[in-house]
Short mmCIF file of C-alpha atoms and ligand atoms in Angstrom, two decimals:
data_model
loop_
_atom_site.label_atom_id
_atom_site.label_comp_id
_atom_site.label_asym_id
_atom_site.label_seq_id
_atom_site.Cartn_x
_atom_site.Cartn_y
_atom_site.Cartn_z
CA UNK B 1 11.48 -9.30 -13.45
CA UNK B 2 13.95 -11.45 -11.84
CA UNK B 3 15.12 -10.66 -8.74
CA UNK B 4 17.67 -12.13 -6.49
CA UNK B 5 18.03 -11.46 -2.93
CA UNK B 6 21.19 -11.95 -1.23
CA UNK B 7 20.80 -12.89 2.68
CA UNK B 8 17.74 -14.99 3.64
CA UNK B 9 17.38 -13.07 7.10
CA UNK B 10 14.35 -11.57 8.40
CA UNK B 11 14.21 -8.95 5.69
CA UNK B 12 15.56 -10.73 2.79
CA UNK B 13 12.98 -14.05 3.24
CA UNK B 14 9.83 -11.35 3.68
CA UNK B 15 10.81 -9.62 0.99
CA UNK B 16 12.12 -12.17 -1.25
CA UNK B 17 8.62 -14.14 -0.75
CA UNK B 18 6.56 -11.04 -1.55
CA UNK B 19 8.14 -10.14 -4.01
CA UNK B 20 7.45 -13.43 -5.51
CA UNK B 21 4.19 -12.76 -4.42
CA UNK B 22 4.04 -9.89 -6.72
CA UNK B 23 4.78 -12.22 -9.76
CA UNK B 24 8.42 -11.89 -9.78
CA UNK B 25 10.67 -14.75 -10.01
CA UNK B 26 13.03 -14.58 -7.10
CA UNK B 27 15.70 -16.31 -5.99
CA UNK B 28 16.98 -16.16 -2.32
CA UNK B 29 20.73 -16.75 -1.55
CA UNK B 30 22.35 -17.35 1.60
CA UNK B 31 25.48 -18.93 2.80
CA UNK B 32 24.28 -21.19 5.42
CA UNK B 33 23.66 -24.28 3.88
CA UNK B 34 21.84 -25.88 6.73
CA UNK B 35 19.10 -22.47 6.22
CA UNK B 36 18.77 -23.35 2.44
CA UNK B 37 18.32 -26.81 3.08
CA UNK B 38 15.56 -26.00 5.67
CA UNK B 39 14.04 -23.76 3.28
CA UNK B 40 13.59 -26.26 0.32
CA UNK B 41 12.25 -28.67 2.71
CA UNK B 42 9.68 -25.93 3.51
CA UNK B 43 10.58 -25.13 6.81
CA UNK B 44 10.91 -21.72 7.77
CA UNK B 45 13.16 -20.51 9.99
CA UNK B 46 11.92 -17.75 11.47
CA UNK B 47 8.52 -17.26 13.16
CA UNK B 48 6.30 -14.47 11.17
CA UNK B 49 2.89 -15.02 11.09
CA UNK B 50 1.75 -15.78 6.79
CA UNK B 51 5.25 -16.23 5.94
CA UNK B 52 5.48 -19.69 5.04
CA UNK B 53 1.51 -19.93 3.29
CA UNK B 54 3.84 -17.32 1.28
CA UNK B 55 6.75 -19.45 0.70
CA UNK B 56 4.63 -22.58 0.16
CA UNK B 57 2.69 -21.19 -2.97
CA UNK B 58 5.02 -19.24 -4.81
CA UNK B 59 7.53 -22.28 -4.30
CA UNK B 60 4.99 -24.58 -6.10
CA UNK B 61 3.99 -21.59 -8.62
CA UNK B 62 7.75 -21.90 -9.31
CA UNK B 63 8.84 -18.04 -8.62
CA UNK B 64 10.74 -18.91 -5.50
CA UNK B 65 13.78 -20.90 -4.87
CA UNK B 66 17.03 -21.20 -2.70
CA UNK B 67 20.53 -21.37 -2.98
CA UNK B 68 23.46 -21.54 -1.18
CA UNK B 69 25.10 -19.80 -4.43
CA UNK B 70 24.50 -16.66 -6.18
CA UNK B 71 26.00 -17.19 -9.27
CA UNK B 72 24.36 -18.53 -12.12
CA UNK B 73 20.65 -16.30 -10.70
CA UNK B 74 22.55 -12.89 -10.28
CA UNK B 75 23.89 -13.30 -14.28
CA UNK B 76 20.65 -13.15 -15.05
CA UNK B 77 19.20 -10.94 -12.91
CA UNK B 78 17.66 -7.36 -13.52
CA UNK B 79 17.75 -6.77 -9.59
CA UNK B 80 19.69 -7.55 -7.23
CA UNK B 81 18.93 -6.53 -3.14
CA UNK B 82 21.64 -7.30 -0.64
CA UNK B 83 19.75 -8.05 2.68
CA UNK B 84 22.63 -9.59 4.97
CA UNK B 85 22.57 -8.33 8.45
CA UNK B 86 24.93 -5.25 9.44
CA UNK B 87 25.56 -6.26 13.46
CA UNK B 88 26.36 -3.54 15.68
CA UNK B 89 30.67 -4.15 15.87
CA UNK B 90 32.31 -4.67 18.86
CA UNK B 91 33.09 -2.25 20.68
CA UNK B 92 32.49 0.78 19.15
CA UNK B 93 28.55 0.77 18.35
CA UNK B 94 29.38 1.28 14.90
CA UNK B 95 27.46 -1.09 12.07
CA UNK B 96 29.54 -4.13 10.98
CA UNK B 97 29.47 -3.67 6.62
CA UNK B 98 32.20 -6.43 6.13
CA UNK B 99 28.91 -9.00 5.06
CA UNK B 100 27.62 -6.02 2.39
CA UNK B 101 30.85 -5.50 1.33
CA UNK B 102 31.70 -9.35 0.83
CA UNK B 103 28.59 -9.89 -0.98
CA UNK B 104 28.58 -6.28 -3.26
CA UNK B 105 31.58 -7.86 -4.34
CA UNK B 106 30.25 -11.23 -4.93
CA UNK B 107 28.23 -9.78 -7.13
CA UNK B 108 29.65 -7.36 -9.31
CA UNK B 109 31.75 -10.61 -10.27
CA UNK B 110 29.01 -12.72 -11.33
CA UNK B 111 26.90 -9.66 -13.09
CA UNK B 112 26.23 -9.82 -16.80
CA UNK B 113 24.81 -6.82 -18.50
CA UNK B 114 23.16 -3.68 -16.82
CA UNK B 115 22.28 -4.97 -13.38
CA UNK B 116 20.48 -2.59 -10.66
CA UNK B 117 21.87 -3.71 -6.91
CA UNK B 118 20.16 -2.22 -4.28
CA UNK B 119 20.97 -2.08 -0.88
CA UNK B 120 17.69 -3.42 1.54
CA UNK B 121 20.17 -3.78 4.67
CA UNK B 122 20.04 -1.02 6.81
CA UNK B 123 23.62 0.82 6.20
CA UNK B 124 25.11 3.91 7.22
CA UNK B 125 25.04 6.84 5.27
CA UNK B 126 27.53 6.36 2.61
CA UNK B 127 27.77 2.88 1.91
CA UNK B 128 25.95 3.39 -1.61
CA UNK B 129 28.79 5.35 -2.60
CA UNK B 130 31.50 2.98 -1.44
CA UNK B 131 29.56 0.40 -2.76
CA UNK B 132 30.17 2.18 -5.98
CA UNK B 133 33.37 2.71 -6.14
CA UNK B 134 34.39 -0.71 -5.07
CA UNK B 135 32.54 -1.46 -8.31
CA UNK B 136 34.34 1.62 -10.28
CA UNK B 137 37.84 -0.05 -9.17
CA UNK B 138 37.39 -3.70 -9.09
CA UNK B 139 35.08 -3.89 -11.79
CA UNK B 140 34.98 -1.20 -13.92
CA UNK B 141 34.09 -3.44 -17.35
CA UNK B 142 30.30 -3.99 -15.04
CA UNK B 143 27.38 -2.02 -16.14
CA UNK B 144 25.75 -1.62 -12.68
CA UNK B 145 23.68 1.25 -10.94
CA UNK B 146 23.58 0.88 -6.88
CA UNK B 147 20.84 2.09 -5.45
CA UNK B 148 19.23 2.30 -1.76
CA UNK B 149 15.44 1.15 -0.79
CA UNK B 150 15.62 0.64 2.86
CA UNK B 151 12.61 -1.82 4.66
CA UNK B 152 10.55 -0.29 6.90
CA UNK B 153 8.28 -3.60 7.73
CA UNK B 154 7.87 -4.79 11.85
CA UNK B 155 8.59 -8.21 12.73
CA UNK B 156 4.71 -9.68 13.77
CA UNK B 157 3.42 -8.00 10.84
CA UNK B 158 6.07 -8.03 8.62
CA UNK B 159 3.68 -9.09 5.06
CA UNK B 160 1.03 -6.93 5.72
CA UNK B 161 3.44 -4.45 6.06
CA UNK B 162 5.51 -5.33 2.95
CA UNK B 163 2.66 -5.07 1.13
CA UNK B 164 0.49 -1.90 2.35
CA UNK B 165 3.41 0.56 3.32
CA UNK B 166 3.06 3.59 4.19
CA UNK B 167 5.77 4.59 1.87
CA UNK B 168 8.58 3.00 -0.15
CA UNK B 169 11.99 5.03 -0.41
CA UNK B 170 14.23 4.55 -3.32
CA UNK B 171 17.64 6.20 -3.45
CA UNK B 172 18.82 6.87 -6.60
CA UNK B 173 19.54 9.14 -9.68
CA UNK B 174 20.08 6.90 -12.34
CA UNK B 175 17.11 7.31 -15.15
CA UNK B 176 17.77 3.22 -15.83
CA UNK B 177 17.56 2.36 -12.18
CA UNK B 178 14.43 4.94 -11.48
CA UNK B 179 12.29 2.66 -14.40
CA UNK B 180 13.32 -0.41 -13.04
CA UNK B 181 12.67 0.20 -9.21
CA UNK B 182 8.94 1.20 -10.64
CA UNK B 183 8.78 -2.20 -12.35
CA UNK B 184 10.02 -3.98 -9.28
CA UNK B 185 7.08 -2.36 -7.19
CA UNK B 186 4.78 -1.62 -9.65
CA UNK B 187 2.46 -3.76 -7.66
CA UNK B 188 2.15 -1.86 -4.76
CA UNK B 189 2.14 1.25 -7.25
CA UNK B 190 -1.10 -0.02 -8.23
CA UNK B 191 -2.18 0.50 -4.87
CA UNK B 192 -1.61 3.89 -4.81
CA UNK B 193 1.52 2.78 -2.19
CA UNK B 194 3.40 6.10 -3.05
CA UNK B 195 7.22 5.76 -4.28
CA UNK B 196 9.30 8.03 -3.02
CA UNK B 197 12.74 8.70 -5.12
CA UNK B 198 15.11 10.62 -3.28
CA UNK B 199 19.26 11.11 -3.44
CA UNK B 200 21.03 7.93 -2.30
CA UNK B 201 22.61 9.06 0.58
CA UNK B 202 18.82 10.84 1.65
CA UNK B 203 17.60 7.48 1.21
CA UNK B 204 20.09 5.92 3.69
CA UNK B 205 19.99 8.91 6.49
CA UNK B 206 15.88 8.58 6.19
CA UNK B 207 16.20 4.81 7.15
CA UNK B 208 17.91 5.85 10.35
CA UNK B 209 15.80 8.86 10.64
CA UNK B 210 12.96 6.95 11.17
CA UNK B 211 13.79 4.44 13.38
CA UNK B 212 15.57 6.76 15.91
CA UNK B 213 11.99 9.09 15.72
CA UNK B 214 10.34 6.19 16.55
CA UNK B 215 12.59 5.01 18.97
CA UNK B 216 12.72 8.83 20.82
CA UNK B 217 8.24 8.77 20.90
CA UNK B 218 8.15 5.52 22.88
CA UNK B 219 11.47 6.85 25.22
CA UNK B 220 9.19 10.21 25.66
CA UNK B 221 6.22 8.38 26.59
CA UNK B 222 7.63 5.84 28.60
CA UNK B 223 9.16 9.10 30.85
CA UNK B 224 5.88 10.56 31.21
CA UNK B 225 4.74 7.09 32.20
CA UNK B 226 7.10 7.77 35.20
CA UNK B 227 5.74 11.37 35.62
CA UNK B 228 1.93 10.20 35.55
CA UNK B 229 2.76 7.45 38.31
CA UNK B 230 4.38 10.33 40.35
CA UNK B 231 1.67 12.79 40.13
CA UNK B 232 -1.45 10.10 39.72
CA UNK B 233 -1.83 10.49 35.73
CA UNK B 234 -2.36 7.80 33.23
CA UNK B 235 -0.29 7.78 30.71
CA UNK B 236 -2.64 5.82 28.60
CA UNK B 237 -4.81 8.93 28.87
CA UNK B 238 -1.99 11.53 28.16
CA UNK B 239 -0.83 9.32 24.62
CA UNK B 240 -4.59 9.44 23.83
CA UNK B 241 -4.79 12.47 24.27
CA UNK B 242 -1.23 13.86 22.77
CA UNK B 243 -2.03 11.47 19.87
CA UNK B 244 -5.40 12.83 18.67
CA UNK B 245 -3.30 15.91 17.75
CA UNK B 246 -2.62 15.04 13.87
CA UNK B 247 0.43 16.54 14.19
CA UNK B 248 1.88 14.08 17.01
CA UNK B 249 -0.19 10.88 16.01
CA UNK B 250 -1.33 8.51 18.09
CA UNK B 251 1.12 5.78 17.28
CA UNK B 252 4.23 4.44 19.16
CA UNK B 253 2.90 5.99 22.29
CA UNK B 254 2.16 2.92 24.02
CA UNK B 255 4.58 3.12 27.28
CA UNK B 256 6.28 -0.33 28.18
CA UNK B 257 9.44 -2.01 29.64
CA UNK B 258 11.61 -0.43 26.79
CA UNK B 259 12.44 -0.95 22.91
CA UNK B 260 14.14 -3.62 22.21
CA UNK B 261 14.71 -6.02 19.26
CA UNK B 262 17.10 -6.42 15.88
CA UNK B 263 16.67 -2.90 14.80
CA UNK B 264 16.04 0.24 17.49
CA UNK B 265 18.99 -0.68 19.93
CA UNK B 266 21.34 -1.34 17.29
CA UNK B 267 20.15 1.96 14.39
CA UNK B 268 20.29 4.55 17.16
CA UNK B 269 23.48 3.64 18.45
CA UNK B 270 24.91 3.38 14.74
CA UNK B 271 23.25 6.76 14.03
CA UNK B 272 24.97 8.32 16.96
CA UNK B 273 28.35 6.76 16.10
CA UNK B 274 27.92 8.62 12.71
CA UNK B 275 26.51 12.21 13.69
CA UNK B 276 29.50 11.86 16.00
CA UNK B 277 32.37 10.93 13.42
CA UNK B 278 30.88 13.64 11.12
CA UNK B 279 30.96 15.92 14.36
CA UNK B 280 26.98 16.64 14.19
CA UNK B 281 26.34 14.76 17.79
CA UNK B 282 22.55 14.03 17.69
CA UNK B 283 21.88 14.62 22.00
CA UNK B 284 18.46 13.76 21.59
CA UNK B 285 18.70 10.33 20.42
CA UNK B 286 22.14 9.74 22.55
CA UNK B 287 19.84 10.73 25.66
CA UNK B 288 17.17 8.10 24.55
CA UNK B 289 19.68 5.39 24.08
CA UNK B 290 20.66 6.13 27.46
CA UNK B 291 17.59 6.55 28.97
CA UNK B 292 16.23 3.59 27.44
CA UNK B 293 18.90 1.31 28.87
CA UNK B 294 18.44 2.58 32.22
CA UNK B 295 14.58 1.82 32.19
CA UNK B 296 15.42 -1.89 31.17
CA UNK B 297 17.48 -1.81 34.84
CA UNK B 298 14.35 -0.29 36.41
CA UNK B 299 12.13 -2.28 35.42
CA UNK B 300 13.83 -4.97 37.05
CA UNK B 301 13.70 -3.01 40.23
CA UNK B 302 10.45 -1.99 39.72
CA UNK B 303 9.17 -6.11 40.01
CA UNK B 304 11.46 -5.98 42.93
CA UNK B 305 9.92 -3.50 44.27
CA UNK B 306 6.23 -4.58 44.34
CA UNK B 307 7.28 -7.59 46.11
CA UNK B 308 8.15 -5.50 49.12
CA UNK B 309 11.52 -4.71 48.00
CA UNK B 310 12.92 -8.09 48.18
CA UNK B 311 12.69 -11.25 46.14
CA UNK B 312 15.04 -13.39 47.83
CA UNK B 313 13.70 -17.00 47.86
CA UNK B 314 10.35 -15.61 46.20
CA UNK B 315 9.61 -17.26 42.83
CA UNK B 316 8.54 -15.11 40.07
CA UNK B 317 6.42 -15.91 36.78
CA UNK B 318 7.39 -13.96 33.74
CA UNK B 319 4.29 -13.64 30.77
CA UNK B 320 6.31 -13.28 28.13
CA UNK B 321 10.26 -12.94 26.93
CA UNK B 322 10.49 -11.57 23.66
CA UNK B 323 10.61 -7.92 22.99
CA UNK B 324 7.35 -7.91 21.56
CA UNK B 325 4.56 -10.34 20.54
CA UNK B 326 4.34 -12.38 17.19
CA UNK B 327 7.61 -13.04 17.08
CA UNK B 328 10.58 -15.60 18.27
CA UNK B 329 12.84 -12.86 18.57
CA UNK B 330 14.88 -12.46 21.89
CA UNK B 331 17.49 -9.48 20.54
CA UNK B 332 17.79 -6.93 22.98
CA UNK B 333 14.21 -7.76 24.93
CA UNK B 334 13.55 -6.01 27.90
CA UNK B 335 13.17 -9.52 29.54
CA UNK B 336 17.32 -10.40 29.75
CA UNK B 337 17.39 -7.51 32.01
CA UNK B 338 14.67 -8.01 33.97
CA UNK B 339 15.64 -11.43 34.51
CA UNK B 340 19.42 -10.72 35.53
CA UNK B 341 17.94 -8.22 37.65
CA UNK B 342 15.69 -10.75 39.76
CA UNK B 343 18.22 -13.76 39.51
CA UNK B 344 20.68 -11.03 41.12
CA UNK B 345 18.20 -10.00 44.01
CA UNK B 346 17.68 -13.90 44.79
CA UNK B 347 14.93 -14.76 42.81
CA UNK B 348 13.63 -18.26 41.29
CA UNK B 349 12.62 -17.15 38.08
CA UNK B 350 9.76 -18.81 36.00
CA UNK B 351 8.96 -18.00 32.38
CA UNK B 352 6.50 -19.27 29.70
CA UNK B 353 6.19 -17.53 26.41
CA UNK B 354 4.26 -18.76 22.98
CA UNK B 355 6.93 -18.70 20.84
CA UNK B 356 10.23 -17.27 22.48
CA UNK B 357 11.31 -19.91 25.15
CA UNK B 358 13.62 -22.07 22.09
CA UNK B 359 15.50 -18.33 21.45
CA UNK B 360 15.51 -17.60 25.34
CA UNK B 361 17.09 -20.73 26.98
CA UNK B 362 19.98 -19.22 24.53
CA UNK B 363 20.63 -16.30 25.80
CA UNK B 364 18.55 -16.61 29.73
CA UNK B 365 20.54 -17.56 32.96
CA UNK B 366 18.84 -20.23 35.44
CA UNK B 367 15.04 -19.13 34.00
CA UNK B 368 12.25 -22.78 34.59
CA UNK B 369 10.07 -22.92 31.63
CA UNK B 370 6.43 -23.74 31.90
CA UNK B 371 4.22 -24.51 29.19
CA UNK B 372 1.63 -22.09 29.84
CA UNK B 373 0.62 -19.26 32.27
CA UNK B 374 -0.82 -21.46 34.83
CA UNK B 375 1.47 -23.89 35.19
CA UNK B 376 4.28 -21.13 36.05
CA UNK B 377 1.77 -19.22 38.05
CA UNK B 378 1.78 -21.96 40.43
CA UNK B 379 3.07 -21.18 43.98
CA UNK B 380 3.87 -17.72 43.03
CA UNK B 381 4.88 -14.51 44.69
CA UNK B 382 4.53 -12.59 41.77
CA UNK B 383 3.37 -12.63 38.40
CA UNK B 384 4.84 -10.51 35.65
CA UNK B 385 3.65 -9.78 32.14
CA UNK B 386 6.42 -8.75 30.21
CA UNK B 387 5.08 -9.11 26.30
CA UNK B 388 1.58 -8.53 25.52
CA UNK B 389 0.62 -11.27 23.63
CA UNK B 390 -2.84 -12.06 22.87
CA UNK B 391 -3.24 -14.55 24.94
CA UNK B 392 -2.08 -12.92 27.93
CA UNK B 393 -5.19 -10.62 27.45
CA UNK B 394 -7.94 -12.60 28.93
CA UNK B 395 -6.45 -14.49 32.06
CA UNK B 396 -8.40 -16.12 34.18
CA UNK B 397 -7.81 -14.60 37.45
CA UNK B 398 -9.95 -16.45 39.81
CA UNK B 399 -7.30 -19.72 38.70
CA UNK B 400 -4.67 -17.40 38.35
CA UNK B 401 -5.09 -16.36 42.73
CA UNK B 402 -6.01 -19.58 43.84
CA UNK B 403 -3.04 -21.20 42.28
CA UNK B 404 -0.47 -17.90 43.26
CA UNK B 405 1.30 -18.00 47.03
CA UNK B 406 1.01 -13.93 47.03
CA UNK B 407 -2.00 -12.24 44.61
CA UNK B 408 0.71 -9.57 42.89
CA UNK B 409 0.53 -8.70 39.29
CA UNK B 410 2.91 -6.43 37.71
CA UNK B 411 1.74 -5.57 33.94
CA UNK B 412 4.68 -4.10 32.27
CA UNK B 413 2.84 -3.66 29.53
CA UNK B 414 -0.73 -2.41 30.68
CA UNK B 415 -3.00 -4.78 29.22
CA UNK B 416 -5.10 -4.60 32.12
CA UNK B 417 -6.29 -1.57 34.02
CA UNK B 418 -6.56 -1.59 37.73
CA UNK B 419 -10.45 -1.95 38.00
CA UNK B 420 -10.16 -5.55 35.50
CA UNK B 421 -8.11 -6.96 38.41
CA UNK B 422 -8.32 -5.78 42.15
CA UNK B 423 -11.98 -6.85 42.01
CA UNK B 424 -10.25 -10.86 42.11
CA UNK B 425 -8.07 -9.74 44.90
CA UNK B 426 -4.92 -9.07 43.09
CA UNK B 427 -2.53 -6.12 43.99
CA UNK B 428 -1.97 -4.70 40.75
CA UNK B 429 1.30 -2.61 39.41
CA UNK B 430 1.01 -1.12 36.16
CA UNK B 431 3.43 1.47 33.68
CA UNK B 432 2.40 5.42 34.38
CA UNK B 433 -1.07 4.39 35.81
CA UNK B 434 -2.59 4.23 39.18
CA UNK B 435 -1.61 0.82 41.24
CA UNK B 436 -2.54 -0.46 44.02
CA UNK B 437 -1.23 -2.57 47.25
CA UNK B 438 -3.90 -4.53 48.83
C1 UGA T 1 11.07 -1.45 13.80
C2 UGA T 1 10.28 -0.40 12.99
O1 UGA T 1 8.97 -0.23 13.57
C3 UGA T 1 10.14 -0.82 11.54
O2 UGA T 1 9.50 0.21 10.79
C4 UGA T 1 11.55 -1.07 10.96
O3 UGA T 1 11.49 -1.53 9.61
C5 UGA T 1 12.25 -2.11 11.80
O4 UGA T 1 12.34 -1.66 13.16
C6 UGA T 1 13.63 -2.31 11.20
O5 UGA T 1 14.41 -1.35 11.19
O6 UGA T 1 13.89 -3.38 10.63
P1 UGA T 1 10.47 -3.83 14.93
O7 UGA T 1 11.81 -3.74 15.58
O8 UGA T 1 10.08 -5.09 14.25
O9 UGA T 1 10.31 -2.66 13.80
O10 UGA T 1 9.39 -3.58 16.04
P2 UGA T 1 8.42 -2.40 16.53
O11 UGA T 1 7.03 -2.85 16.39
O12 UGA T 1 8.78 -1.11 15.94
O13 UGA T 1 8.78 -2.40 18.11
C7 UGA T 1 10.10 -2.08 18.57
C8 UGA T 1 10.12 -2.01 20.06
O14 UGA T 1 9.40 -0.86 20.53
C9 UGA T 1 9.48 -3.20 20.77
O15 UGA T 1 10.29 -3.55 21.88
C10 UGA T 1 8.13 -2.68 21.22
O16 UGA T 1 7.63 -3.33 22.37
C11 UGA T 1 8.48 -1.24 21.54
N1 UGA T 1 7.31 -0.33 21.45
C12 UGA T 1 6.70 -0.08 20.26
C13 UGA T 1 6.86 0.29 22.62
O17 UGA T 1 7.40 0.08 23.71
N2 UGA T 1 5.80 1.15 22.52
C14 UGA T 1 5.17 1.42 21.34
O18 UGA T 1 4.21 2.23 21.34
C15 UGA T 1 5.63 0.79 20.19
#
C-alpha cells in the first residue's frame, strides 16, 4: 500500500514509521522545512524511546521518506491520514481544525483516482462530515471516501503501543474504504489486534470518550488520595484493591500531581465545549477538568507545606518536569504549576530532569538546572519528585541527606513508601499515604 501521512507530529512520525514497519511505503509530509530536513539527516525530533531504530531501517529499506510537499506522493496514494495537531483555540477551549481543514483541502487537489483519507488527528465529532462536504463542493470530480481511525498510543510507549493495541477504531461505511483500512492494518490483524468498524461520527465521539474516562479514573483516584491521607488510608491499597474488580481494572489508578500532557487537558475541555454547544453538558468530566486544575495549585501548596508552611529563601530540588516519564514533553505538566507556585512563595527553585530540561527552560520562570539529582540536591531544604522516572527509583539516600540542608522528601508520585526512607532520616510526604515529620 502506499500511504502518506500528512503532519510529522507525535502521531503522524509513530505512525508513519510503523506503518512502514508493516511493509508499507510511506511518505511523511510536513510543512516545516527545518523538521524535514532534520528528518532526512536522521535526526528525530521528538524523544520516544525505538522511534528512530524505526526510522533508521525502514529509511534504508526505502519505505520511508520526507517531504516538505504532498503532492506528487498523495497522487499516488491509496491512503492518505491527516495527523496535524488540532490546538485547543484561544479562548474558548474549543479544538483549532483550521490545520485539518487546510490540509483536507490540500489534498483533495492533488488526489488522482479513488483515494481513502482518514482522519488520525483527534477532531470533534463532525469533522468527517465537513470534511466531506468540503470535498462534495470544492471537488466534486474527486473519487474520495473520508474516514476516521483515531490513535490511541501514549507518548513513552508510543511503538509498542502502535503495534499491540488494544483495539483499532475505524469510522466508516464505505464497502471500498472498509477493504482498504483491513489492508492498511492487516498486520496487526494477523495478530489477532481486533478492528473495530463503527459509524464515522461513533468513531470520532469514542476518541474523546476514552480519553475523558481515562482522564475522570486518575481525577477519582487522585481525590481518594486526599480522603486516605485524611482518614490514614493508602490509596495505593484502595486502587489495588478497586482494581482487582474486573469490572473497574486496575489501570490508571495510580494517584499523582495531576494529568497533564498534549492530549487529556486539551480532549476534555474540547469534549465539554461540544456536549455544551449540542446542549448535552457532560458535569462529570467538567468537574474533573476543574478539579484537576485545582490539584495542580495544591500540589504546589502541598511542597509548601511540608517545609513548614514557608519556602521563602529555602531552595527546593525538583526530580523531574515533564508530565510523565519517557518523554521530552512539557505540555500542560504538573511541574509549571508547582514551580510558579514555589517561585511565588519565595522559593529558589532547582530542577534536573533526563530528558525535559531543553522543553522546560521554554516555558519555566527563574528554575537552576542541574545535571543530575545530586548535584541539585545539594544544600537543600527540600527535595521533590515530580515525574517518576526510572532513575529516580533507586536514590541513594545516605548521599542524598548528607548533601541536603533539611532531610524532607516530598514524592508526588509515590515511588517510595514511608518505611524505604525514614529509616535514612528523611521526613517523608507522599500522595494519599501515611507521612511522616521527623
Ligand atoms: C493519553 C492516552 O493514554 C492515550 O491512549 C491517547 O492516545 C493519548 O492520550 C492521546 O490522546 O494522544 P498520554 O497523554 O501520552 O496518552 O499519556 P498517559 O500515559 O495517558 O498519561 C497522561 C497523564 O495522566 C500523565 O500526566 C500521567 O502522569 C497521568 N496519569 C496516568 C496519572 O496521574 N495516573 C495514572 O494512573 C495514569
Amino acid at each position: 500500500m502506499r500511504i502518506v501521512m500528512i503532519g510529522s507530529g507525535y502521531v503522524g512520525l509513530v505512525s508513519g514509521a510503523c506503518f512502514a514497519d508493516f511493509g508499507h511505503h510511506v511518505t511523511c509530509v510536513d510543512k516545516s522545512e527545518a523538521k524535514i530536513v532534520a528528518l532526512e539527516a536522521g535526526e528525530v525530533p521528538i524523544f520516544e524511546p525505538g522511534l528512530d531504530a524505526i526510522i533508521q531501517q525502514n529509511r534504508s529499506a526505502g519505505r520511508l521518506d520526507f517531504s516538505t510537499n504532498l503532492d506528487p506522493s498523495v497522487g499516488d496514494a491509496d491512503v492518505v491520514f491527516i495527523a496535524v495537531g488540532t490546538p485547543s483555540r484561544r479562548g474558548d477551549g474549543h479544538a483549532d481544525l483550521s490545520y485539518v481543514y487546510a490540509a483536507a483541502r490540500e489534498i483533495a487537489a492533488a488526489v488522482q483516482g479513488f483515494t481513502v483519507v482518514v482522519t488520525k488527528s483527534t477532531v470533534p465529532v463532525g469533522t468527517g462530515d465537513e470534511i466531506e462536504r468540503i470535498f462534495r463542493e470544492e471537488f466534486p470530480d474527486k473519487d474520495i471516501a473520508v474516514v476516521s481511525n483515531p490513535e490511541f498510543l501514549r507518548e513513552g510507549a508510543a511503538i509498542t503501543d502502535f503495534k499491540r493495541p488494544d483495539r483499532i477504531v475505524i469510522g466508516t461505511e464505505d464497502g471500498r474504504a472498509i477493504e482498504v483500512m483491513r489492508e492498511v492494518y492487516r498486520p496487526l490483524y494477523l495478530n489477532e489486534a481486533p478492528l473495530y468498524f463503527c459509524e464515522r461520527r461513533t468513531s470520532e465521539l469514542i476518541k474523546y470518550a476514552a480519553n475523558a474516562f481515562l482522564a475522570m479514573k486518575i481525577t477519582f483516584i487522585n481525590e481518594i488520595a486526599d480522603l486516605s491521607e485524611k482518614i490514614g488510608a493508602d490509596v495505593q491499597k484502595v486502587a489495588k484493591g478497586i482494581g482487582m474488580d474486573k469490572r473497574i481494572g486496575d489501570k490508571f489508578l495510580h494517584a499523582g500531581p495531576g494529568y497533564g500532557g498534549s492530549c487529556f487537558p486539551k480532549d476534555t475541555l474540547a469534549l465539554v465545549k461540544t456536549a455544551q454547544d449540542f446542549d448535552s453538558p457532560v458535569r462529570l468530566i467538567e468537574t474533573t477538568v476543574a478539579i484537576n486544575d485545582n490539584r495542580k495549585r495544591a500540589m504546589g501548596r502541598k511542597v509548601i507545606a511540608a517545609c513548614d508552611g514557608d519556602v521563602r529563601g529555602k531552595k527546593i530540588a525538583l526530580l523531574g518536569l515533564t508530565f510523565k516519564p519517557n518523554t521530552d514533553d512539557m505540555r500542560d505538566a504538573p511541574s509549571i504549576t508547582i514551580v510558579q507556585a514555589l517561585l511565588d512563595g519565595g522559593a529558589s527553585v532547582h530542577a534536573y530532569d533526563p530528558e525535559g530540561m531543553d522543553a522546560a527552560k521554554a516555558v519555566l520562570g527563574a528554575v537552576t538546572y542541574g545535571k543530575d539529582p545530586y548535584e541539585i540536591a545539594a544544600n537543600a531544604d527540600a527535595v521533590v519528585i515530580v515525574t517518576e522516572w526510572e532513575e529516580f527509583r533507586a536514590l541513594d539516600f545516605t548521599r542524598l541527606k548528607s548533601l541536603m540542608k533539611a532531610p524532607v522528601m516530598v514524592d508526588l508520585r509515590n515511588i517510595y513508601s514511608l518505611s524505604d526512607v525514614v529509616k535514612y532520616g528523611f521526613e517523608y510526604f507522599a500522595v494519599g499515604r501515611k507521612s511522616q515529620k521527623q
